[in-house]
């Protein structure tokens, strides 16, 4: 029988084990790449988190964002390739819609400056990257005149939806009315475009053609919709037999111009 | 060999303390949640508009009255149309206006006033000729609603009116094109 008790052995073993683990850890940490970090991460220590600044959606932010979307709409509708594909009748109509967006920009500049804000003259970078550039690229690839009116319809519907959505975020009631006036004009343009694609009073309601494919409806819903606008553009994919569907969303918190 | 039972008399006390601390912390968090949520919402969108304001009732009742009269007008227009596609097209717009009446009435609830379907005009003749006058009525209605939107404090009512105006603008343009107006003129440009 020895004098040592299980308690002493356990304590020693524990100390030894801890020492070995600590030493191994230090060696392994030293072997790590120095490019990742200059400091060794230690238990109980977290990297300092830089807080994002507060981004409040003010009326001026909404107006600046509206400017960025109106600019994007004007850029798409006046794109050289896009405009060159349009037939004579539709070309004049699309050019008229582009002028309306320019008029909206003038109106927006005035609304922003009267509120002490700064106008935003660039297209919405995030939305252009999300779908604007892709849509124009598909039109250029397909070189199909049939793409002109559907893309115009999508753009006008998108702008109308944006203003409708912005009403729910706007503080000043009078400004809500100013926004919906511009939205209503885009909504009218969308209805006219839908009639150019699928004319007649029979095309007011949603329907299907003889092949069961959904037709373009002039009045697709009783209330203004806020869902993403989808449009098929570009060349037919020989493998799938379909064209690319571009989904266009109204601006949101990550694409607002603060 | 001695067997030592390791006793931890503090453990039950610690658990109780921890439990109490956790309860206190949880309670504090629960109490702060609405405040935090309010701040998060304020950071998300800048509106501080109330969802509903009783002062809006009069303006919303005016919108309701106008929509009810539009329903009466379209009932006459549908009755005057003969061709199937014309009946279908006008019935679609009639249904939209019925939906607007129901939406505003539903929003106002017991504050909704009686809204008779007195027609605004007596559409007659060909549907093409009716379309022109109906388009004008749609335009006027959208303008009335836009003016109402400019004075509404409550966001719930504002959202309903905005979603109606957007589609009534479509009604006006679609009827204008059908009546023979040029596309640019029909779009309001």
Coordinates of C-alpha atoms in Angstrom, one line a residue:
Chain A
X1 CA 0.0 0.0 0.0
X2 CA 1.4 3.3 -0.9
X3 CA 0.9 6.7 0.6
X4 CA -0.2 8.3 -2.5
X5 CA -3.9 8.6 -2.8
X6 CA -6.0 8.8 -6.0
X7 CA -6.5 12.5 -5.3
X8 CA -2.8 13.4 -5.6
X9 CA -2.4 11.4 -8.7
X10 CA -5.4 13.0 -10.3
X11 CA -4.3 16.5 -9.5
X12 CA -0.8 15.9 -10.8
X13 CA -2.1 14.2 -13.9
X14 CA -4.4 17.1 -14.5
X15 CA -1.6 19.6 -14.1
X16 CA 0.7 17.7 -16.4
X17 CA -2.1 17.3 -19.0
X18 CA -2.9 21.0 -18.8
X19 CA 0.7 21.9 -19.3
X20 CA 1.1 19.6 -22.3
X21 CA -2.1 21.0 -23.9
X22 CA -1.1 24.6 -23.3
X23 CA 2.4 24.0 -24.7
X24 CA 1.0 22.2 -27.8
X25 CA -1.5 25.0 -28.3
X26 CA 1.3 27.6 -28.2
X27 CA 3.4 25.6 -30.7
X28 CA 0.5 25.0 -33.1
X29 CA -0.5 28.7 -32.9
X30 CA 3.1 29.7 -33.6
X31 CA 3.0 27.4 -36.7
X32 CA 0.0 29.2 -38.1
X33 CA 0.1 31.6 -41.0
X34 CA 1.2 35.1 -40.0
X35 CA -0.7 36.6 -42.9
X36 CA -4.1 35.9 -41.4
X37 CA -3.6 37.8 -38.2
X38 CA -0.8 39.4 -36.3
X39 CA -2.3 38.5 -33.0
X40 CA -3.0 35.1 -31.6
X41 CA -6.6 34.6 -30.8
X42 CA -7.1 33.7 -27.2
X43 CA -10.0 32.2 -25.4
X44 CA -12.3 34.8 -24.0
X45 CA -11.2 37.5 -26.4
X46 CA -13.3 38.5 -29.3
X47 CA -12.4 40.8 -32.2
X48 CA -13.6 44.3 -31.9
X49 CA -16.8 44.7 -33.9
X50 CA -17.3 47.9 -35.8
X51 CA -20.9 48.9 -35.6
X52 CA -22.6 50.1 -38.8
X53 CA -23.9 53.6 -38.7
X54 CA -27.6 54.2 -38.2
X55 CA -29.4 54.4 -41.6
X56 CA -32.7 56.1 -41.2
X57 CA -35.1 56.1 -44.1
X58 CA -36.2 59.7 -44.4
X59 CA -38.4 61.3 -47.0
X60 CA -35.2 62.7 -48.7
X61 CA -33.7 59.2 -48.8
X62 CA -36.9 57.9 -50.6
X63 CA -36.8 60.8 -53.1
X64 CA -33.1 60.2 -53.8
X65 CA -33.8 56.5 -54.3
X66 CA -36.7 57.4 -56.6
X67 CA -34.2 59.5 -58.6
X68 CA -31.8 56.6 -58.9
X69 CA -34.6 54.3 -60.2
X70 CA -36.0 57.0 -62.6
X71 CA -32.5 57.5 -63.9
X72 CA -32.1 53.7 -64.4
X73 CA -35.5 53.6 -66.2
X74 CA -34.4 56.4 -68.5
X75 CA -31.0 54.8 -69.2
X76 CA -32.7 51.5 -70.1
X77 CA -35.4 53.0 -72.3
X78 CA -32.9 55.2 -74.2
X79 CA -30.2 52.6 -74.5
X80 CA -28.9 52.6 -78.1
X81 CA -29.3 48.9 -78.8
X82 CA -32.7 48.8 -77.1
X83 CA -34.0 51.8 -79.0
X84 CA -32.7 50.6 -82.3
X85 CA -34.7 47.4 -82.0
X86 CA -38.0 49.1 -81.5
X87 CA -40.4 49.3 -84.4
X88 CA -41.4 52.8 -85.6
X89 CA -44.7 53.0 -83.7
X90 CA -43.4 51.7 -80.4
X91 CA -40.1 53.6 -80.7
X92 CA -42.0 56.9 -80.5
X93 CA -44.0 55.7 -77.5
X94 CA -41.0 54.4 -75.7
X95 CA -39.2 57.7 -76.3
X96 CA -42.2 59.5 -74.9
X97 CA -42.0 57.3 -71.8
X98 CA -38.3 58.1 -71.4
X99 CA -39.1 61.8 -71.6
X100 CA -41.7 61.3 -68.8
X101 CA -39.0 59.9 -66.6
X102 CA -36.8 62.9 -67.3
X103 CA -39.7 65.1 -66.3
X104 CA -40.1 63.0 -63.1
X105 CA -36.4 63.6 -62.4
X106 CA -36.9 67.4 -62.6
X107 CA -39.8 67.1 -60.2
X108 CA -37.8 65.0 -57.8
X109 CA -34.9 67.4 -57.8
X110 CA -37.3 70.2 -56.8
X111 CA -38.9 68.0 -54.1
X112 CA -35.4 67.2 -52.7
X113 CA -34.0 70.7 -52.7
X114 CA -37.1 72.1 -51.0
X115 CA -36.4 69.6 -48.2
X116 CA -32.7 70.6 -47.9
X117 CA -31.5 67.4 -49.5
X118 CA -29.0 66.7 -52.3
X119 CA -30.2 65.3 -55.6
X120 CA -28.8 62.0 -56.8
X121 CA -28.0 61.9 -60.5
X122 CA -26.7 58.3 -60.9
X123 CA -28.6 55.2 -61.7
X124 CA -29.3 52.8 -58.8
X125 CA -26.0 50.9 -58.7
X126 CA -27.4 47.8 -56.8
X127 CA -30.5 47.5 -59.0
X128 CA -28.4 47.9 -62.2
X129 CA -26.1 45.2 -61.0
X130 CA -29.1 43.0 -59.9
X131 CA -31.1 43.2 -63.1
X132 CA -30.7 46.4 -65.2
X133 CA -27.4 45.5 -66.8
X134 CA -28.5 41.9 -67.3
X135 CA -31.7 43.0 -69.0
X136 CA -29.9 45.2 -71.5
X137 CA -27.3 42.5 -72.1
X138 CA -30.0 40.0 -72.9
X139 CA -31.7 42.4 -75.3
X140 CA -28.4 43.0 -77.0
X141 CA -27.7 39.3 -77.3
X142 CA -31.2 38.4 -78.6
X143 CA -31.5 41.4 -81.0
X144 CA -35.2 40.6 -80.9
X145 CA -37.6 43.5 -81.5
X146 CA -40.2 41.6 -79.5
X147 CA -38.1 42.3 -76.4
X148 CA -38.7 46.0 -76.5
X149 CA -42.3 46.3 -75.3
X150 CA -42.1 43.6 -72.6
X151 CA -39.0 45.3 -71.1
X152 CA -40.8 48.6 -71.3
X153 CA -43.9 47.2 -69.6
X154 CA -41.7 45.7 -66.8
X155 CA -39.8 49.0 -66.3
X156 CA -43.0 51.1 -66.1
X157 CA -44.7 48.6 -63.8
X158 CA -41.6 48.6 -61.6
X159 CA -41.5 52.4 -61.3
X160 CA -45.3 52.5 -60.5
X161 CA -44.8 49.8 -57.8
X162 CA -41.9 51.7 -56.3
X163 CA -43.9 54.8 -55.8
X164 CA -46.8 52.8 -54.3
X165 CA -44.4 51.2 -51.9
X166 CA -42.8 54.5 -51.0
X167 CA -46.1 55.9 -49.9
X168 CA -46.0 53.4 -47.0
X169 CA -42.6 54.8 -46.0
X170 CA -43.2 58.5 -46.4
X171 CA -43.8 60.7 -43.4
X172 CA -45.2 63.8 -45.1
X173 CA -48.8 63.2 -46.4
X174 CA -48.5 65.8 -49.2
X175 CA -45.3 64.1 -50.4
X176 CA -47.2 60.7 -50.6
X177 CA -49.6 62.4 -53.0
X178 CA -46.7 63.8 -55.1
X179 CA -45.2 60.3 -55.3
X180 CA -48.4 58.6 -56.3
X181 CA -48.9 61.1 -59.1
X182 CA -45.6 60.0 -60.7
X183 CA -46.4 56.4 -60.0
X184 CA -49.8 56.8 -61.6
X185 CA -48.2 58.2 -64.8
X186 CA -45.9 55.1 -65.0
X187 CA -48.9 52.9 -64.3
X188 CA -50.7 54.5 -67.3
X189 CA -47.6 53.9 -69.4
X190 CA -47.6 50.3 -68.3
X191 CA -51.3 49.9 -69.4
X192 CA -50.6 51.5 -72.8
X193 CA -47.6 49.2 -73.3
X194 CA -49.7 46.2 -72.4
X195 CA -52.3 47.3 -74.9
X196 CA -49.6 47.6 -77.6
X197 CA -48.5 44.0 -76.9
X198 CA -52.0 42.6 -76.6
X199 CA -54.6 45.0 -77.9
X200 CA -58.4 45.2 -77.4
X201 CA -60.9 45.2 -74.5
X202 CA -60.7 41.5 -74.4
X203 CA -57.1 41.8 -73.2
X204 CA -58.0 43.8 -70.1
X205 CA -58.3 40.7 -68.0
X206 CA -55.7 38.0 -67.5
X207 CA -56.1 35.1 -69.9
X208 CA -54.3 32.4 -71.9
X209 CA -53.7 31.9 -75.6
X210 CA -54.6 28.8 -77.7
X211 CA -51.5 27.1 -76.4
X212 CA -52.4 27.7 -72.8
X213 CA -49.7 30.3 -72.3
X214 CA -50.6 33.3 -70.2
X215 CA -51.3 36.5 -72.2
X216 CA -50.3 40.0 -71.2
X217 CA -53.2 41.6 -69.3
X218 CA -53.7 45.3 -69.2
X219 CA -55.4 45.1 -65.8
X220 CA -53.8 42.2 -64.1
X221 CA -55.1 42.9 -60.6
X222 CA -57.7 45.1 -58.7
X223 CA -55.1 46.6 -56.5
X224 CA -51.5 47.8 -57.2
X225 CA -49.1 44.9 -56.7
X226 CA -45.8 45.1 -54.9
X227 CA -44.3 41.8 -56.0
X228 CA -41.3 41.4 -58.2
X229 CA -41.8 42.1 -61.9
X230 CA -40.7 39.3 -64.2
X231 CA -39.9 39.5 -67.9
X232 CA -38.5 37.0 -70.3
X233 CA -35.8 38.4 -72.5
X234 CA -32.9 37.5 -74.8
X235 CA -32.2 34.5 -77.1
X236 CA -33.9 31.2 -76.7
X237 CA -31.7 28.7 -74.8
X238 CA -31.3 25.8 -77.3
X239 CA -31.0 23.3 -74.4
X240 CA -34.1 24.4 -72.4
X241 CA -36.1 26.0 -75.2
X242 CA -36.9 28.9 -73.0
X243 CA -35.6 32.4 -72.5
X244 CA -34.0 34.0 -69.5
X245 CA -36.5 35.3 -66.9
X246 CA -35.3 38.5 -65.3
X247 CA -36.9 39.3 -62.0
X248 CA -37.0 43.0 -61.0
X249 CA -37.7 44.1 -57.5
X250 CA -38.5 47.5 -56.2
X251 CA -35.7 49.1 -54.1
X252 CA -35.4 48.1 -50.5
X253 CA -33.3 49.0 -47.5
X254 CA -30.1 47.7 -49.1
X255 CA -30.6 49.6 -52.3
X256 CA -31.8 52.9 -50.9
X257 CA -29.7 55.9 -51.5
X258 CA -29.0 57.3 -48.0
Chain B
X1 CA -9.0 2.9 -0.2
X2 CA -11.0 5.8 0.9
X3 CA -13.9 6.9 -1.1
X4 CA -14.5 10.5 -0.9
X5 CA -17.9 11.7 -1.9
X6 CA -17.4 15.1 -3.4
X7 CA -20.0 17.3 -2.0
X8 CA -20.8 20.6 -3.4
X9 CA -23.1 22.3 -0.9
X10 CA -22.9 25.6 -2.9
X11 CA -24.2 24.0 -6.1
X12 CA -27.9 24.1 -5.2
X13 CA -27.5 27.7 -4.0
X14 CA -25.7 28.6 -7.2
X15 CA -28.3 27.0 -9.3
X16 CA -31.0 28.9 -7.5
X17 CA -29.1 32.1 -7.8
X18 CA -28.5 31.5 -11.5
X19 CA -32.1 30.7 -12.0
X20 CA -33.1 33.9 -10.3
X21 CA -30.5 35.9 -12.3
X22 CA -31.7 34.3 -15.5
X23 CA -35.3 35.2 -14.6
X24 CA -34.4 38.8 -13.8
X25 CA -32.4 39.1 -17.0
X26 CA -35.1 37.5 -19.1
X27 CA -37.7 39.8 -17.6
X28 CA -35.6 42.8 -18.3
X29 CA -35.1 41.7 -21.8
X30 CA -38.8 41.0 -22.3
X31 CA -39.6 44.5 -20.9
X32 CA -37.1 46.1 -23.2
X33 CA -38.2 44.2 -26.3
X34 CA -41.0 46.6 -27.4
X35 CA -38.6 49.5 -26.9
X36 CA -35.9 47.8 -28.9
X37 CA -38.4 46.8 -31.6
X38 CA -39.6 50.3 -31.8
X39 CA -36.1 51.5 -32.4
X40 CA -35.4 48.8 -34.9
X41 CA -38.5 49.8 -36.8
X42 CA -37.6 53.5 -36.7
X43 CA -34.2 52.6 -38.1
X44 CA -35.8 50.5 -40.8
X45 CA -38.3 53.0 -42.1
X46 CA -38.5 56.7 -41.2
X47 CA -42.3 56.8 -40.8
X48 CA -43.8 57.8 -37.5
X49 CA -47.3 57.9 -39.0
X50 CA -50.0 56.2 -37.0
X51 CA -51.6 53.1 -38.5
X52 CA -55.0 54.6 -38.2
X53 CA -56.3 58.0 -37.4
X54 CA -60.0 58.7 -36.7
X55 CA -59.5 62.2 -38.3
X56 CA -59.2 60.4 -41.6
X57 CA -62.7 59.0 -41.5
X58 CA -64.3 61.9 -43.3
X59 CA -61.8 61.8 -46.2
X60 CA -62.1 58.0 -46.5
X61 CA -65.9 58.2 -46.5
X62 CA -65.6 60.6 -49.4
X63 CA -63.4 58.1 -51.2
X64 CA -66.0 55.4 -50.4
X65 CA -68.8 57.6 -51.7
X66 CA -66.9 58.2 -55.0
X67 CA -66.2 54.5 -55.5
X68 CA -69.8 53.5 -54.8
X69 CA -70.9 56.0 -57.5
X70 CA -68.3 54.4 -59.9
X71 CA -69.9 51.0 -59.2
X72 CA -73.3 52.4 -60.1
X73 CA -71.9 53.9 -63.3
X74 CA -70.2 50.7 -64.4
X75 CA -73.4 48.7 -63.7
X76 CA -75.1 50.8 -66.4
X77 CA -72.1 50.5 -68.8
X78 CA -72.1 46.7 -68.5
X79 CA -75.8 46.6 -69.1
X80 CA -75.4 48.7 -72.2
X81 CA -72.6 46.6 -73.7
X82 CA -73.5 43.8 -76.1
X83 CA -70.3 42.0 -77.3
X84 CA -69.0 39.3 -74.9
X85 CA -65.4 40.7 -74.8
X86 CA -66.8 44.2 -74.1
X87 CA -69.1 42.9 -71.3
X88 CA -66.1 41.0 -69.9
X89 CA -63.8 44.0 -70.0
X90 CA -66.3 46.4 -68.4
X91 CA -67.3 43.8 -65.8
X92 CA -63.7 43.4 -64.8
X93 CA -63.4 47.1 -64.0
X94 CA -66.8 47.0 -62.3
X95 CA -65.5 44.2 -60.1
X96 CA -62.4 46.3 -59.3
X97 CA -64.6 49.2 -58.1
X98 CA -66.7 46.8 -56.0
X99 CA -63.4 45.6 -54.4
X100 CA -62.5 49.2 -53.7
X101 CA -65.8 49.9 -52.0
X102 CA -65.4 46.7 -49.9
X103 CA -61.8 47.5 -49.0
X104 CA -62.6 51.1 -47.8
X105 CA -65.8 50.0 -46.1
X106 CA -63.9 47.2 -44.4
X107 CA -61.2 49.5 -43.2
X108 CA -63.6 52.1 -41.8
X109 CA -65.7 49.4 -40.2
X110 CA -68.5 50.9 -38.1
X111 CA -67.3 54.4 -39.1
X112 CA -68.3 53.7 -42.7
X113 CA -71.2 55.9 -43.9
X114 CA -73.9 54.9 -46.3
X115 CA -72.6 55.1 -49.9
X116 CA -75.4 55.0 -52.5
X117 CA -74.5 53.7 -56.0
X118 CA -75.8 56.8 -57.7
X119 CA -74.3 56.7 -61.2
X120 CA -72.0 59.6 -62.1
X121 CA -73.2 59.5 -65.7
X122 CA -75.5 57.4 -67.9
X123 CA -73.2 55.6 -70.3
X124 CA -74.8 54.7 -73.6
X125 CA -74.0 54.2 -77.3
X126 CA -71.1 52.1 -78.5
X127 CA -68.6 50.8 -75.9
X128 CA -65.9 52.8 -77.7
X129 CA -67.8 56.0 -77.1
X130 CA -68.6 55.0 -73.5
X131 CA -64.9 54.2 -73.0
X132 CA -63.9 57.8 -73.5
X133 CA -66.3 59.2 -70.8
X134 CA -65.5 56.3 -68.5
X135 CA -61.8 57.1 -68.9
X136 CA -62.5 60.7 -67.8
X137 CA -64.3 59.5 -64.8
X138 CA -61.4 57.2 -63.9
X139 CA -59.0 60.1 -64.2
X140 CA -61.2 62.3 -62.0
X141 CA -61.5 59.5 -59.4
X142 CA -57.8 59.0 -59.3
X143 CA -57.3 62.7 -58.9
X144 CA -59.9 62.8 -56.0
X145 CA -58.1 59.9 -54.3
X146 CA -54.7 61.5 -54.8
X147 CA -56.0 64.7 -53.1
X148 CA -57.4 62.6 -50.3
X149 CA -54.0 60.8 -50.0
X150 CA -52.4 64.2 -49.4
X151 CA -54.4 64.7 -46.2
X152 CA -54.5 61.2 -44.7
X153 CA -52.6 60.8 -41.5
X154 CA -53.1 57.1 -41.0
X155 CA -50.8 54.8 -42.9
X156 CA -53.4 52.0 -43.3
X157 CA -55.8 54.2 -45.2
X158 CA -53.0 55.7 -47.2
X159 CA -51.8 52.3 -48.4
X160 CA -55.3 51.3 -49.6
X161 CA -55.8 54.6 -51.5
X162 CA -52.4 54.4 -53.1
X163 CA -53.0 50.9 -54.3
X164 CA -56.3 52.0 -55.8
X165 CA -54.9 55.0 -57.5
X166 CA -52.2 53.0 -59.2
X167 CA -54.8 50.7 -60.8
X168 CA -57.3 53.4 -61.6
X169 CA -54.6 55.1 -63.6
X170 CA -54.4 51.8 -65.6
X171 CA -58.2 51.8 -66.0
X172 CA -58.0 55.3 -67.5
X173 CA -55.2 54.6 -69.9
X174 CA -56.7 51.2 -71.0
X175 CA -60.1 52.8 -71.7
X176 CA -58.4 55.8 -73.5
X177 CA -56.5 53.4 -75.8
X178 CA -59.7 51.5 -76.5
X179 CA -61.6 54.7 -77.2
X180 CA -59.1 55.5 -79.9
X181 CA -56.7 57.9 -78.3
X182 CA -53.1 57.6 -79.4
X183 CA -50.8 55.6 -77.1
X184 CA -48.8 58.7 -76.0
X185 CA -52.0 60.7 -75.3
X186 CA -53.5 57.8 -73.4
X187 CA -50.4 57.5 -71.2
X188 CA -50.9 61.2 -70.2
X189 CA -47.7 62.4 -72.0

